[in-house]
PDB file of C-alpha atoms in Angstrom:
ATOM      1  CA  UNK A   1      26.964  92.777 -25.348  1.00  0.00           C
ATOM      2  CA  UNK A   2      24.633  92.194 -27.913  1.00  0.00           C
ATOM      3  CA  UNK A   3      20.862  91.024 -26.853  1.00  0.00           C
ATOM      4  CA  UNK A   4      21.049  87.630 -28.251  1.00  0.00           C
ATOM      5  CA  UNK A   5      24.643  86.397 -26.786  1.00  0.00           C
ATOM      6  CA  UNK A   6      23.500  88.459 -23.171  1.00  0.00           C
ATOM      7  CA  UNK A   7      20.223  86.118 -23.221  1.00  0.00           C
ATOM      8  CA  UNK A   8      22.085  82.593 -24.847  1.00  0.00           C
ATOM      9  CA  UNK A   9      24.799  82.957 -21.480  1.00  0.00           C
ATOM     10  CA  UNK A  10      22.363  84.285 -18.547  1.00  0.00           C
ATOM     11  CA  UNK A  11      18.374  82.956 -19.204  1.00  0.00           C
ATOM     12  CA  UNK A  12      19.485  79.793 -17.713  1.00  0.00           C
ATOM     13  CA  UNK A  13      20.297  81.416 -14.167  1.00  0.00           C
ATOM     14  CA  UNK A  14      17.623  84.283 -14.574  1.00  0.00           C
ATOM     15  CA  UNK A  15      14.740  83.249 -12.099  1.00  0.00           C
ATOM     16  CA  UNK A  16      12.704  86.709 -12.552  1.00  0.00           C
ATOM     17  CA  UNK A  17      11.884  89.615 -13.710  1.00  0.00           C
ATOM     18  CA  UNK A  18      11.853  93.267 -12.285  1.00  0.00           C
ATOM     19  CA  UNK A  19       9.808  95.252 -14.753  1.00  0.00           C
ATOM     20  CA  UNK A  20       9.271  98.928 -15.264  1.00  0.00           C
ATOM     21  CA  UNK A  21       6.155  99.855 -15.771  1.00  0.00           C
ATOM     22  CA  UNK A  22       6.140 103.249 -17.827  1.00  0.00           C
ATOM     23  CA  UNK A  23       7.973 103.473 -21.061  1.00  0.00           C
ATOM     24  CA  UNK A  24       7.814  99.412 -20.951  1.00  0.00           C
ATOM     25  CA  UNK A  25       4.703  98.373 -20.650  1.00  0.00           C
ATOM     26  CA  UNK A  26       3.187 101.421 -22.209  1.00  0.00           C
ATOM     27  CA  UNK A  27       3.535 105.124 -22.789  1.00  0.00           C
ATOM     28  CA  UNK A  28       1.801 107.647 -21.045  1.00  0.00           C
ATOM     29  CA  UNK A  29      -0.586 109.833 -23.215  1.00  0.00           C
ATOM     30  CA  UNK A  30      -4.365 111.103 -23.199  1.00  0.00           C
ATOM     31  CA  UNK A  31      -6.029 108.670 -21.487  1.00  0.00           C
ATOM     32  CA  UNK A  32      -4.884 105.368 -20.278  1.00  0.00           C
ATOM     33  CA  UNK A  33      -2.006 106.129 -22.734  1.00  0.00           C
ATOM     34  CA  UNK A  34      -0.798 103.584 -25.555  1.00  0.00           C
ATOM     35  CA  UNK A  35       0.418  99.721 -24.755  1.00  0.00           C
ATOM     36  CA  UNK A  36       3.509  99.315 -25.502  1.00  0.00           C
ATOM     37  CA  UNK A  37       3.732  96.609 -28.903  1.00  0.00           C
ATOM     38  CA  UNK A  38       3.983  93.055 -27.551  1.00  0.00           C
ATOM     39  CA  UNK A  39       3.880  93.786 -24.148  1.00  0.00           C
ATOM     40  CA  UNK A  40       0.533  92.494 -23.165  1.00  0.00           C
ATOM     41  CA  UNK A  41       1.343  89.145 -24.413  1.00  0.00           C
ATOM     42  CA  UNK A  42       5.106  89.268 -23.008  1.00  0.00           C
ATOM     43  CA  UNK A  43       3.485  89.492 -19.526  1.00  0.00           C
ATOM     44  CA  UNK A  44       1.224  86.317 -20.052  1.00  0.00           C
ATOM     45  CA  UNK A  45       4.007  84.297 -21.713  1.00  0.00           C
ATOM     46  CA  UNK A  46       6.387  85.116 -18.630  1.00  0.00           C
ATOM     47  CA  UNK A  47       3.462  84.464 -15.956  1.00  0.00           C
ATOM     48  CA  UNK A  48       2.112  81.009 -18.295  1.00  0.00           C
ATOM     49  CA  UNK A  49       5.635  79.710 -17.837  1.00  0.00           C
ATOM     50  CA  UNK A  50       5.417  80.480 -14.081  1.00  0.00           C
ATOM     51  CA  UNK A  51       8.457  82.719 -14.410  1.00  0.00           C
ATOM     52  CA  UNK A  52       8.079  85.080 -11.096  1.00  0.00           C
ATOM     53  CA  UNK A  53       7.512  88.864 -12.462  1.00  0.00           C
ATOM     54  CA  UNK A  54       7.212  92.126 -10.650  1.00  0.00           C
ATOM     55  CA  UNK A  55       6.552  95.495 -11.178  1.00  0.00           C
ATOM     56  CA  UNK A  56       9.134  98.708  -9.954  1.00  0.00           C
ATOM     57  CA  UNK A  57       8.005 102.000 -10.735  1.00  0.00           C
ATOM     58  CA  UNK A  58       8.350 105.093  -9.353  1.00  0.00           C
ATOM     59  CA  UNK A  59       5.074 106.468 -10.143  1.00  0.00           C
ATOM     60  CA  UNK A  60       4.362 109.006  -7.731  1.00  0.00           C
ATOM     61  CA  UNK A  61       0.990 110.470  -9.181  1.00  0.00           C
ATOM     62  CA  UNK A  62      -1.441 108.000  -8.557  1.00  0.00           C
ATOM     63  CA  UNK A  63      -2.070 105.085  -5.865  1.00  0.00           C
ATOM     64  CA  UNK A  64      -0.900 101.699  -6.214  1.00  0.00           C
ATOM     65  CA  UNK A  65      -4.751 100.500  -6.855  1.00  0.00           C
ATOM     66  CA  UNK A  66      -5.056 103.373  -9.585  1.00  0.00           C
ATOM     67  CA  UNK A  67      -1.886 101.893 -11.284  1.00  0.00           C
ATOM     68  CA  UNK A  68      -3.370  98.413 -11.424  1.00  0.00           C
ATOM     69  CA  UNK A  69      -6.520  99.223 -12.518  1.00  0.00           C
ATOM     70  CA  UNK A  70      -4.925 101.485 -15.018  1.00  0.00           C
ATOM     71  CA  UNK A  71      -2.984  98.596 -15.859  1.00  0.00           C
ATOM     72  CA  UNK A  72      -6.106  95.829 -16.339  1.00  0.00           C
ATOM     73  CA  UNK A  73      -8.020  98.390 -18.296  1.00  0.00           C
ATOM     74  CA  UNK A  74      -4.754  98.646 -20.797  1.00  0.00           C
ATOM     75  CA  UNK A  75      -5.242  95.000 -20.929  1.00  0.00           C
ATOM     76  CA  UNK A  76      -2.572  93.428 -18.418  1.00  0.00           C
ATOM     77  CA  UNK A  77      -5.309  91.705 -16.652  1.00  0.00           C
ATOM     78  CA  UNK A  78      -2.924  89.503 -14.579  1.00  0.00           C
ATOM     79  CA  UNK A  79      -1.076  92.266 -13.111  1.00  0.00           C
ATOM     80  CA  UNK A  80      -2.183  92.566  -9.577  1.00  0.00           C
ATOM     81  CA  UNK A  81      -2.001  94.796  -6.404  1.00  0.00           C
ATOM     82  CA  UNK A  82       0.688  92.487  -4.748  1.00  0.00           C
ATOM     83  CA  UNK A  83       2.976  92.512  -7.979  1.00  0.00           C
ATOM     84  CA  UNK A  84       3.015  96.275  -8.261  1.00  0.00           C
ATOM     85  CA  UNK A  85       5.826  98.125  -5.908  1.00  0.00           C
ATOM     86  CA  UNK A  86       5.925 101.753  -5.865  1.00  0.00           C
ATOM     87  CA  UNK A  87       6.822 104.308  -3.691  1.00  0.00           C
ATOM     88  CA  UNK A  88       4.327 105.649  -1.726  1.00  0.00           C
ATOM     89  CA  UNK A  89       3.407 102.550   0.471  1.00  0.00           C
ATOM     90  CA  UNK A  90       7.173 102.190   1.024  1.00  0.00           C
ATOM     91  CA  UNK A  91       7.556 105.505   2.262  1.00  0.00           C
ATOM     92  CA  UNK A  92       4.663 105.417   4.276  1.00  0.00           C
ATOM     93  CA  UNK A  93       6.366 102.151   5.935  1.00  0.00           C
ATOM     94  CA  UNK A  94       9.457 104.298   6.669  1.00  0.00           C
ATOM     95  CA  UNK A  95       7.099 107.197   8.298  1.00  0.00           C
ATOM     96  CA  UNK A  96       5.876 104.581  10.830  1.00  0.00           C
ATOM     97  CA  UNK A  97       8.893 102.593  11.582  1.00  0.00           C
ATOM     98  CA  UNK A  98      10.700 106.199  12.421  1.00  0.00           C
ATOM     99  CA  UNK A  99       7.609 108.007  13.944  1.00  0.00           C
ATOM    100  CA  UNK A 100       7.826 110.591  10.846  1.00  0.00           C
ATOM    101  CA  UNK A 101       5.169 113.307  10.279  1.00  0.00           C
ATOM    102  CA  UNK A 102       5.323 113.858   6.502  1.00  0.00           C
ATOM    103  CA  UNK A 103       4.932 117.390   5.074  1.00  0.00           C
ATOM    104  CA  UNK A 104       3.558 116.215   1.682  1.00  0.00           C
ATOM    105  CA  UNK A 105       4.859 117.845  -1.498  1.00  0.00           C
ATOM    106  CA  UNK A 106       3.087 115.291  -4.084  1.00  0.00           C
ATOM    107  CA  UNK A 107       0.793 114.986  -6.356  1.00  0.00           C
ATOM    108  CA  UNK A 108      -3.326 115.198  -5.434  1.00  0.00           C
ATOM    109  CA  UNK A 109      -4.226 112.005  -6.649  1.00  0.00           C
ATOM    110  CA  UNK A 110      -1.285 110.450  -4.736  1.00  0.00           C
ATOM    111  CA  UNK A 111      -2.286 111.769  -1.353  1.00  0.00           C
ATOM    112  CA  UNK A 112      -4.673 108.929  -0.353  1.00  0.00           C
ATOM    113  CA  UNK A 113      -1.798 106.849  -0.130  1.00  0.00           C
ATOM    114  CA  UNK A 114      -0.792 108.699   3.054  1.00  0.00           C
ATOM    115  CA  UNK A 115      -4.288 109.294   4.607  1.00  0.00           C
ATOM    116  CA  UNK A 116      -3.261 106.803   7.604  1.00  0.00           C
ATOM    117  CA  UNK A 117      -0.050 109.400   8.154  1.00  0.00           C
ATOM    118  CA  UNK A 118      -0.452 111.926  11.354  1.00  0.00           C
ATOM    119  CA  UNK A 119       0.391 114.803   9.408  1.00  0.00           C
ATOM    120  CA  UNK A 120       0.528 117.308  12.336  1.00  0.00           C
ATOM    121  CA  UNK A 121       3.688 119.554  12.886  1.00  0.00           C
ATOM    122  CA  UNK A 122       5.321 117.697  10.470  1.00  0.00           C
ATOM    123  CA  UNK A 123       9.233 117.000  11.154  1.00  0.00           C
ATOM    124  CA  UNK A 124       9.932 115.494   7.887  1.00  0.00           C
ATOM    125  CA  UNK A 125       9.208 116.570   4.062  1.00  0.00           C
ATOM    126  CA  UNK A 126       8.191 114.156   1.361  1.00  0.00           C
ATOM    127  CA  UNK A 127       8.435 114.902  -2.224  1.00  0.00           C
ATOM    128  CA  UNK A 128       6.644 112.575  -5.208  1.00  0.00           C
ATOM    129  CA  UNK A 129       6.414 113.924  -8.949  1.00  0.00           C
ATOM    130  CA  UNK A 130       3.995 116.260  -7.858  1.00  0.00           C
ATOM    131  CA  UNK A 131       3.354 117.919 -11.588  1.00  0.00           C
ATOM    132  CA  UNK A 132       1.317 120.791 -12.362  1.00  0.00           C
ATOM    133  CA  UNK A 133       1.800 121.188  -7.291  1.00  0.00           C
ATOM    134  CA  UNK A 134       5.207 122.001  -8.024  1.00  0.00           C
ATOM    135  CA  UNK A 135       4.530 125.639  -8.222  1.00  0.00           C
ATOM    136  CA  UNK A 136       6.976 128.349  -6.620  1.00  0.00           C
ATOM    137  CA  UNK A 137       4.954 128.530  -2.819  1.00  0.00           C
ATOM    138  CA  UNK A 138       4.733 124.941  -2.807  1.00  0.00           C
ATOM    139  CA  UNK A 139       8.169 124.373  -3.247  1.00  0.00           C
ATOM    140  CA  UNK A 140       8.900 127.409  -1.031  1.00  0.00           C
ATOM    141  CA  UNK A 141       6.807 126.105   1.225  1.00  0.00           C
ATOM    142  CA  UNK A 142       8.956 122.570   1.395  1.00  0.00           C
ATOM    143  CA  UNK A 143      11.525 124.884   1.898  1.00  0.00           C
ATOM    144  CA  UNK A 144      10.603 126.496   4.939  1.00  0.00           C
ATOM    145  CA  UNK A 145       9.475 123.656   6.619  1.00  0.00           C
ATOM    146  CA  UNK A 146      12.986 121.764   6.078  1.00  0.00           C
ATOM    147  CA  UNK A 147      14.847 124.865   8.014  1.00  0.00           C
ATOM    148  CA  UNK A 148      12.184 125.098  10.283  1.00  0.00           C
ATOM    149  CA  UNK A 149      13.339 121.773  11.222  1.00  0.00           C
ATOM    150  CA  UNK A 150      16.112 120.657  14.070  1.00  0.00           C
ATOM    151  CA  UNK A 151      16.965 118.017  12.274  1.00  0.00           C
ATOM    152  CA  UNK A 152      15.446 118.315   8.941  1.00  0.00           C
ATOM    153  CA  UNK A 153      14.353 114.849   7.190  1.00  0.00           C
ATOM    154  CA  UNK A 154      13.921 115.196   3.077  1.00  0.00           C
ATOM    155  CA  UNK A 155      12.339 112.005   1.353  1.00  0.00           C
ATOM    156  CA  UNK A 156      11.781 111.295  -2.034  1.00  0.00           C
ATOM    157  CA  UNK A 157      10.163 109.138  -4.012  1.00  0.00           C
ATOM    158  CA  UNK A 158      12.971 108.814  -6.749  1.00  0.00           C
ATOM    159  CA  UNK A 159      15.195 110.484  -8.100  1.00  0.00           C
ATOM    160  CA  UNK A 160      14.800 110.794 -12.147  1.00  0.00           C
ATOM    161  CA  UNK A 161      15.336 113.573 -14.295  1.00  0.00           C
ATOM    162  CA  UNK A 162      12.488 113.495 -16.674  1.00  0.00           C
ATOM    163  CA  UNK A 163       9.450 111.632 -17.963  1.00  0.00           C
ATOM    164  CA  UNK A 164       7.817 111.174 -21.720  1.00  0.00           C
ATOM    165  CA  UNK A 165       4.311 112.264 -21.828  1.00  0.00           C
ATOM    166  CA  UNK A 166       2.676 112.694 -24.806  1.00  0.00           C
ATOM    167  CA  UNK A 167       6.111 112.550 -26.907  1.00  0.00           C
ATOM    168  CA  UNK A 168       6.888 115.631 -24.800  1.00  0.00           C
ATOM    169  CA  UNK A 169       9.997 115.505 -21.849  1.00  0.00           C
ATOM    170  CA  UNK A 170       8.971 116.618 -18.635  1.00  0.00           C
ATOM    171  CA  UNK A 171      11.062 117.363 -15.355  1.00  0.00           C
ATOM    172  CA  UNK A 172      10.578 114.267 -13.088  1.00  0.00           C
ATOM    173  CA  UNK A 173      10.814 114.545  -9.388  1.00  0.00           C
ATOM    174  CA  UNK A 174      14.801 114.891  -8.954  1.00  0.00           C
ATOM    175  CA  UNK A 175      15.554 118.306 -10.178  1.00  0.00           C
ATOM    176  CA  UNK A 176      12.951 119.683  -7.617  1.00  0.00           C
ATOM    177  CA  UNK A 177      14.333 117.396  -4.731  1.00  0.00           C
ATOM    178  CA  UNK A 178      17.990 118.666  -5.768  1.00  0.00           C
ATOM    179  CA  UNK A 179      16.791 122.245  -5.517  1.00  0.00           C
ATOM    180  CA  UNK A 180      15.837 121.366  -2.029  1.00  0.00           C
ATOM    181  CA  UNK A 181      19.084 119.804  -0.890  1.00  0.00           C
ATOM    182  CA  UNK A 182      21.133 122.837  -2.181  1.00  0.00           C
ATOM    183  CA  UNK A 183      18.757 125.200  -0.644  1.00  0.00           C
ATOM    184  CA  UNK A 184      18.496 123.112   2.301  1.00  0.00           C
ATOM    185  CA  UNK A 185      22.007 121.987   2.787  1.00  0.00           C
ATOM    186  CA  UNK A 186      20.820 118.432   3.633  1.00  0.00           C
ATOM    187  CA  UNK A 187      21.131 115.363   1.394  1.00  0.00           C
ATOM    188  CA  UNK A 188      17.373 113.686   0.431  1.00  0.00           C
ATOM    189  CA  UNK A 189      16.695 109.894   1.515  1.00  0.00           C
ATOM    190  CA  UNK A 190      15.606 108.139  -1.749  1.00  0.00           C
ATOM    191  CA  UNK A 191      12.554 105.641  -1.455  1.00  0.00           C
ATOM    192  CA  UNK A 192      12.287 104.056  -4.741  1.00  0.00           C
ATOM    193  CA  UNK A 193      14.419 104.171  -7.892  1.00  0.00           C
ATOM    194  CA  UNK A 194      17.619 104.214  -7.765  1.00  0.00           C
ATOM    195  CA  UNK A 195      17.464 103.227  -4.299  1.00  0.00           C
ATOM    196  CA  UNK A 196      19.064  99.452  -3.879  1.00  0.00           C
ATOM    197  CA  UNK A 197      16.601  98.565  -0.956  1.00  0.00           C
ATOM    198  CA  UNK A 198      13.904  99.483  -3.280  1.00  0.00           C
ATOM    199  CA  UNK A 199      14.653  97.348  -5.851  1.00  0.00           C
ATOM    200  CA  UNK A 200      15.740  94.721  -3.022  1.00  0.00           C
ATOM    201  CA  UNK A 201      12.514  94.637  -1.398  1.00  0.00           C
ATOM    202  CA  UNK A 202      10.943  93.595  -4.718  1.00  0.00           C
ATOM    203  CA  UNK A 203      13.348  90.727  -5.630  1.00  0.00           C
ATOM    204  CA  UNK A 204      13.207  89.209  -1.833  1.00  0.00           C
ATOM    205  CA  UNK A 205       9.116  89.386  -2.195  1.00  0.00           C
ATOM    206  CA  UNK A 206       9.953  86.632  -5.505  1.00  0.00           C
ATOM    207  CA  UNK A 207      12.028  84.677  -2.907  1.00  0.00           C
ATOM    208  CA  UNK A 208      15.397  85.078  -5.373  1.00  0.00           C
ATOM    209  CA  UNK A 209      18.985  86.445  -4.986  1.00  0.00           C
ATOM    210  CA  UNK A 210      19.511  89.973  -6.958  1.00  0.00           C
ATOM    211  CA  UNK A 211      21.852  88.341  -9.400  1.00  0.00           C
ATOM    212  CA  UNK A 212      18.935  86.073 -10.345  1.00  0.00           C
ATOM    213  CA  UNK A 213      17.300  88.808 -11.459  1.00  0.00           C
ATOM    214  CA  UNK A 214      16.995  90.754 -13.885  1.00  0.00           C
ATOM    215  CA  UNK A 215      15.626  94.065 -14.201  1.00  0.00           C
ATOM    216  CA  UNK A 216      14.364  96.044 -17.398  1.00  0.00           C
ATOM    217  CA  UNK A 217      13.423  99.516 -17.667  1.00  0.00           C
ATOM    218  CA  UNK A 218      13.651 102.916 -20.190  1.00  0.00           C
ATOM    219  CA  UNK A 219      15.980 105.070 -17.655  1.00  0.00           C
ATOM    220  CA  UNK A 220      19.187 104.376 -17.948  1.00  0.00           C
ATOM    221  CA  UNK A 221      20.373 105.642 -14.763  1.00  0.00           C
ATOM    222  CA  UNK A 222      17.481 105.355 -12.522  1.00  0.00           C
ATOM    223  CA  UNK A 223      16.257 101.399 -13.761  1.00  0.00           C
ATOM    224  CA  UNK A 224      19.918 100.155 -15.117  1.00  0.00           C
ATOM    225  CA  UNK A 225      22.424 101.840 -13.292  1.00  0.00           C
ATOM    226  CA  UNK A 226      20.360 101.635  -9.964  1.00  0.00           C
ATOM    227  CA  UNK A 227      19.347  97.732 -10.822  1.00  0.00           C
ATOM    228  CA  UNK A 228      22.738  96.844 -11.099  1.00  0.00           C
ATOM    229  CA  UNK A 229      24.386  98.615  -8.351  1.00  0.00           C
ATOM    230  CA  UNK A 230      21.713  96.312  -6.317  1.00  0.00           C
ATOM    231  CA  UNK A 231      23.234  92.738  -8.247  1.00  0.00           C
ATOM    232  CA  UNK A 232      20.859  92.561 -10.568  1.00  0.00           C
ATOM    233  CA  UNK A 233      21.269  92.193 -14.760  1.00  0.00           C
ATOM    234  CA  UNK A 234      20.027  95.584 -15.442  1.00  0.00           C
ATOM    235  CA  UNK A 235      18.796  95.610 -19.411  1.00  0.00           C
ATOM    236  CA  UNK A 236      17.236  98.930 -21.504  1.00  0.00           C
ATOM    237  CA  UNK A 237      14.531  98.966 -23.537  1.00  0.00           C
ATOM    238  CA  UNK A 238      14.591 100.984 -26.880  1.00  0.00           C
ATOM    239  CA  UNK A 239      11.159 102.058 -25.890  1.00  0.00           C
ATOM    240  CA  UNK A 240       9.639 104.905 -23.476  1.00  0.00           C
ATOM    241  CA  UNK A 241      12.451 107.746 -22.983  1.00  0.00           C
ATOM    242  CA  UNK A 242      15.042 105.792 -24.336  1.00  0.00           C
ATOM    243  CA  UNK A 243      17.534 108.195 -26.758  1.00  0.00           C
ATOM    244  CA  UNK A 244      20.112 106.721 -29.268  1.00  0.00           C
ATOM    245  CA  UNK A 245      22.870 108.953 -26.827  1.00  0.00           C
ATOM    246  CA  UNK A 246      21.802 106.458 -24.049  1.00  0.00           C
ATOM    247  CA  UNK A 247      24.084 103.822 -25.786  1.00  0.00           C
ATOM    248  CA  UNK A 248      27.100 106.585 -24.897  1.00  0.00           C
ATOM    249  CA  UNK A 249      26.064 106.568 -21.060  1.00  0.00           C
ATOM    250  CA  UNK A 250      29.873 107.547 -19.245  1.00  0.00           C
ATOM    251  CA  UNK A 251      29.168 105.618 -16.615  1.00  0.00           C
ATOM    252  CA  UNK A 252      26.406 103.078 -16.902  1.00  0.00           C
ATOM    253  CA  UNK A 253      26.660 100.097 -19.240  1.00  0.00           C
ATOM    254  CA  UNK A 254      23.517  97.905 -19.575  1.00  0.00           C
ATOM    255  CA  UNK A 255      24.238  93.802 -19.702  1.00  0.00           C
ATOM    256  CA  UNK A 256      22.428  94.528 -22.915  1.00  0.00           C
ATOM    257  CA  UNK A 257      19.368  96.675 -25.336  1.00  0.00           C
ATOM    258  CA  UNK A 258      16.578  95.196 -26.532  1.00  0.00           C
ATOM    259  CA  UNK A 259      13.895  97.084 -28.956  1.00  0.00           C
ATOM    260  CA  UNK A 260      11.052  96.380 -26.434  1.00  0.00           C
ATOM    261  CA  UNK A 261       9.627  93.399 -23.931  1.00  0.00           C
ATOM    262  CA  UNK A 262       8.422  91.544 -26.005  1.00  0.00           C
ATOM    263  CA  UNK A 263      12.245  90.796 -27.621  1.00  0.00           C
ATOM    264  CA  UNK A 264      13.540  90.567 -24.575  1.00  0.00           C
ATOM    265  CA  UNK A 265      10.664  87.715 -22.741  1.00  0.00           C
ATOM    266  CA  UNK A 266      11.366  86.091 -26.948  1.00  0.00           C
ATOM    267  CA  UNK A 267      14.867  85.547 -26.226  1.00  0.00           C
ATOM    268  CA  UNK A 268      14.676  84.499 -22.672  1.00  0.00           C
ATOM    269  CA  UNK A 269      12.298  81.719 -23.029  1.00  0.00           C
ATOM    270  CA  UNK A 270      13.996  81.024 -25.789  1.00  0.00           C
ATOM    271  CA  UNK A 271      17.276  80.122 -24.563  1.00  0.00           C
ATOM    272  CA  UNK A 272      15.830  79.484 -20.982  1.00  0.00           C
TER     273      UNK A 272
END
């Protein structure tokens, strides 16, 4: 469906957005990274119209507070803590709802996030994009732990492939949680994308139904396909790690592409 006849039938019965936050807002690069073009002023158009907007990422390198400060520095200044839902707090809701003790397999700067975690004779292993920690012991290390374990408890905090960095690919957390399934002969829990309570969690905190909703991201699978498997409208920016063979997908089929935000919060209000 092209973008304008997808936004001319649905912006009348879309009460929110779900946004990504990497690869749509902006892309991740030396420093704070580059803003995505139009972006900035997408955001304040959606929040000036009073159009309920949140943000679903599954950064797992940084804390939540790092993100939006990251984020107000890049100019969003109206994004803040309460809009932003990643991973980490949600898993560390999970840990203490299940009396979990987290092995942690994530990145440094992440590991605040947990410091409230009792992370003695852990019976559960966590995994987050961990970068440059994903080393051979660590992940061996994972390993052991898991068979060490009666009943051994794998989370992680998504489940995509790869990232854009510095117009460079780079393995995302899923191929590493996949090695540790096959190894481990255990299948991972999944807090955050593609998992439908995560993006569920998000559209209840805007007070909506999911097919209200509509959720834009770069990753096909992990933001569209995962999106809409939860009810929502699940649309792709041209942006971020979006490739031309994305439009070929075998399985998922976004409601529709837009070049970036800023065309798709044009068209919305526009039809709205």
């Amino acid at each position: 469906m092209t973008a304008v006849k997808f936004w001319s039938e649905h912006s009348k019965s879309i009460g929110g957005f779900l946004l990504d936050i990497s690869g749509v807002l902006y892309n991740c690069g030396e420093g704070l990274g580059t803003v995505v073009d139009g972006s900035v002023a997408a955001i304040d158009r959606l929040m000036s119209a009073n159009v309920p907007v949140r943000f679903c990422t599954n950064e797992t390198q940084c804390t939540r507070s790092y993100i939006v400060s990251k984020l107000q520095r890049l100019g969003f200044e109206q994004i803040k803590d309460a809009l932003v839902f990643p991973p980490a707090p949600a898993v560390c809701k999970v840990l203490k709802e299940r009396g979990l003790r987290p092995h942690l397999l994530v990145h440094t700067d992440v590991v605040p996030d947990f410091s409230e975690m009792d992370q003695t004779d852990p019976n559960c292993v966590v995994i987050g994009d961990a970068g440059e920690i994903f080393s051979y012991e660590n992940v061996n290390i994972a390993f052991q732990k898991l068979l060490s374990m009666e009943k051994p408890v794998l989370i992680t905090m998504g489940m995509g492939k790869f990232y854009k960095s510095d117009d460079n690919l780079n393995l995302d957390v899923g191929p590493f949680a996949k090695a540790l399934e096959y190894a481990c002969d255990i299948k991972s829990e999944v807090v955050g994308k593609p998992s439908e309570t995560f993006f569920l969690t998000a559209v209840k905190d805007m007070n909506l139904e999911a097919n209200k909703v509509v959720m834009i991201g770069d990753d096909i699978v992990s933001d569209v396909g995962g999106s809409q498997k939860a009810g929502l409208f699940g649309v792709q920016v041209r942006t971020g790690k979006y490739r031309p063979q994305d439009e070929n997908h075998p399985t998922v089929k976004p409601h529709c592409y837009v070049d970036n935000l800023a065309e798709a919060v044009d068209l919305y209000l526009k039809y709205k």
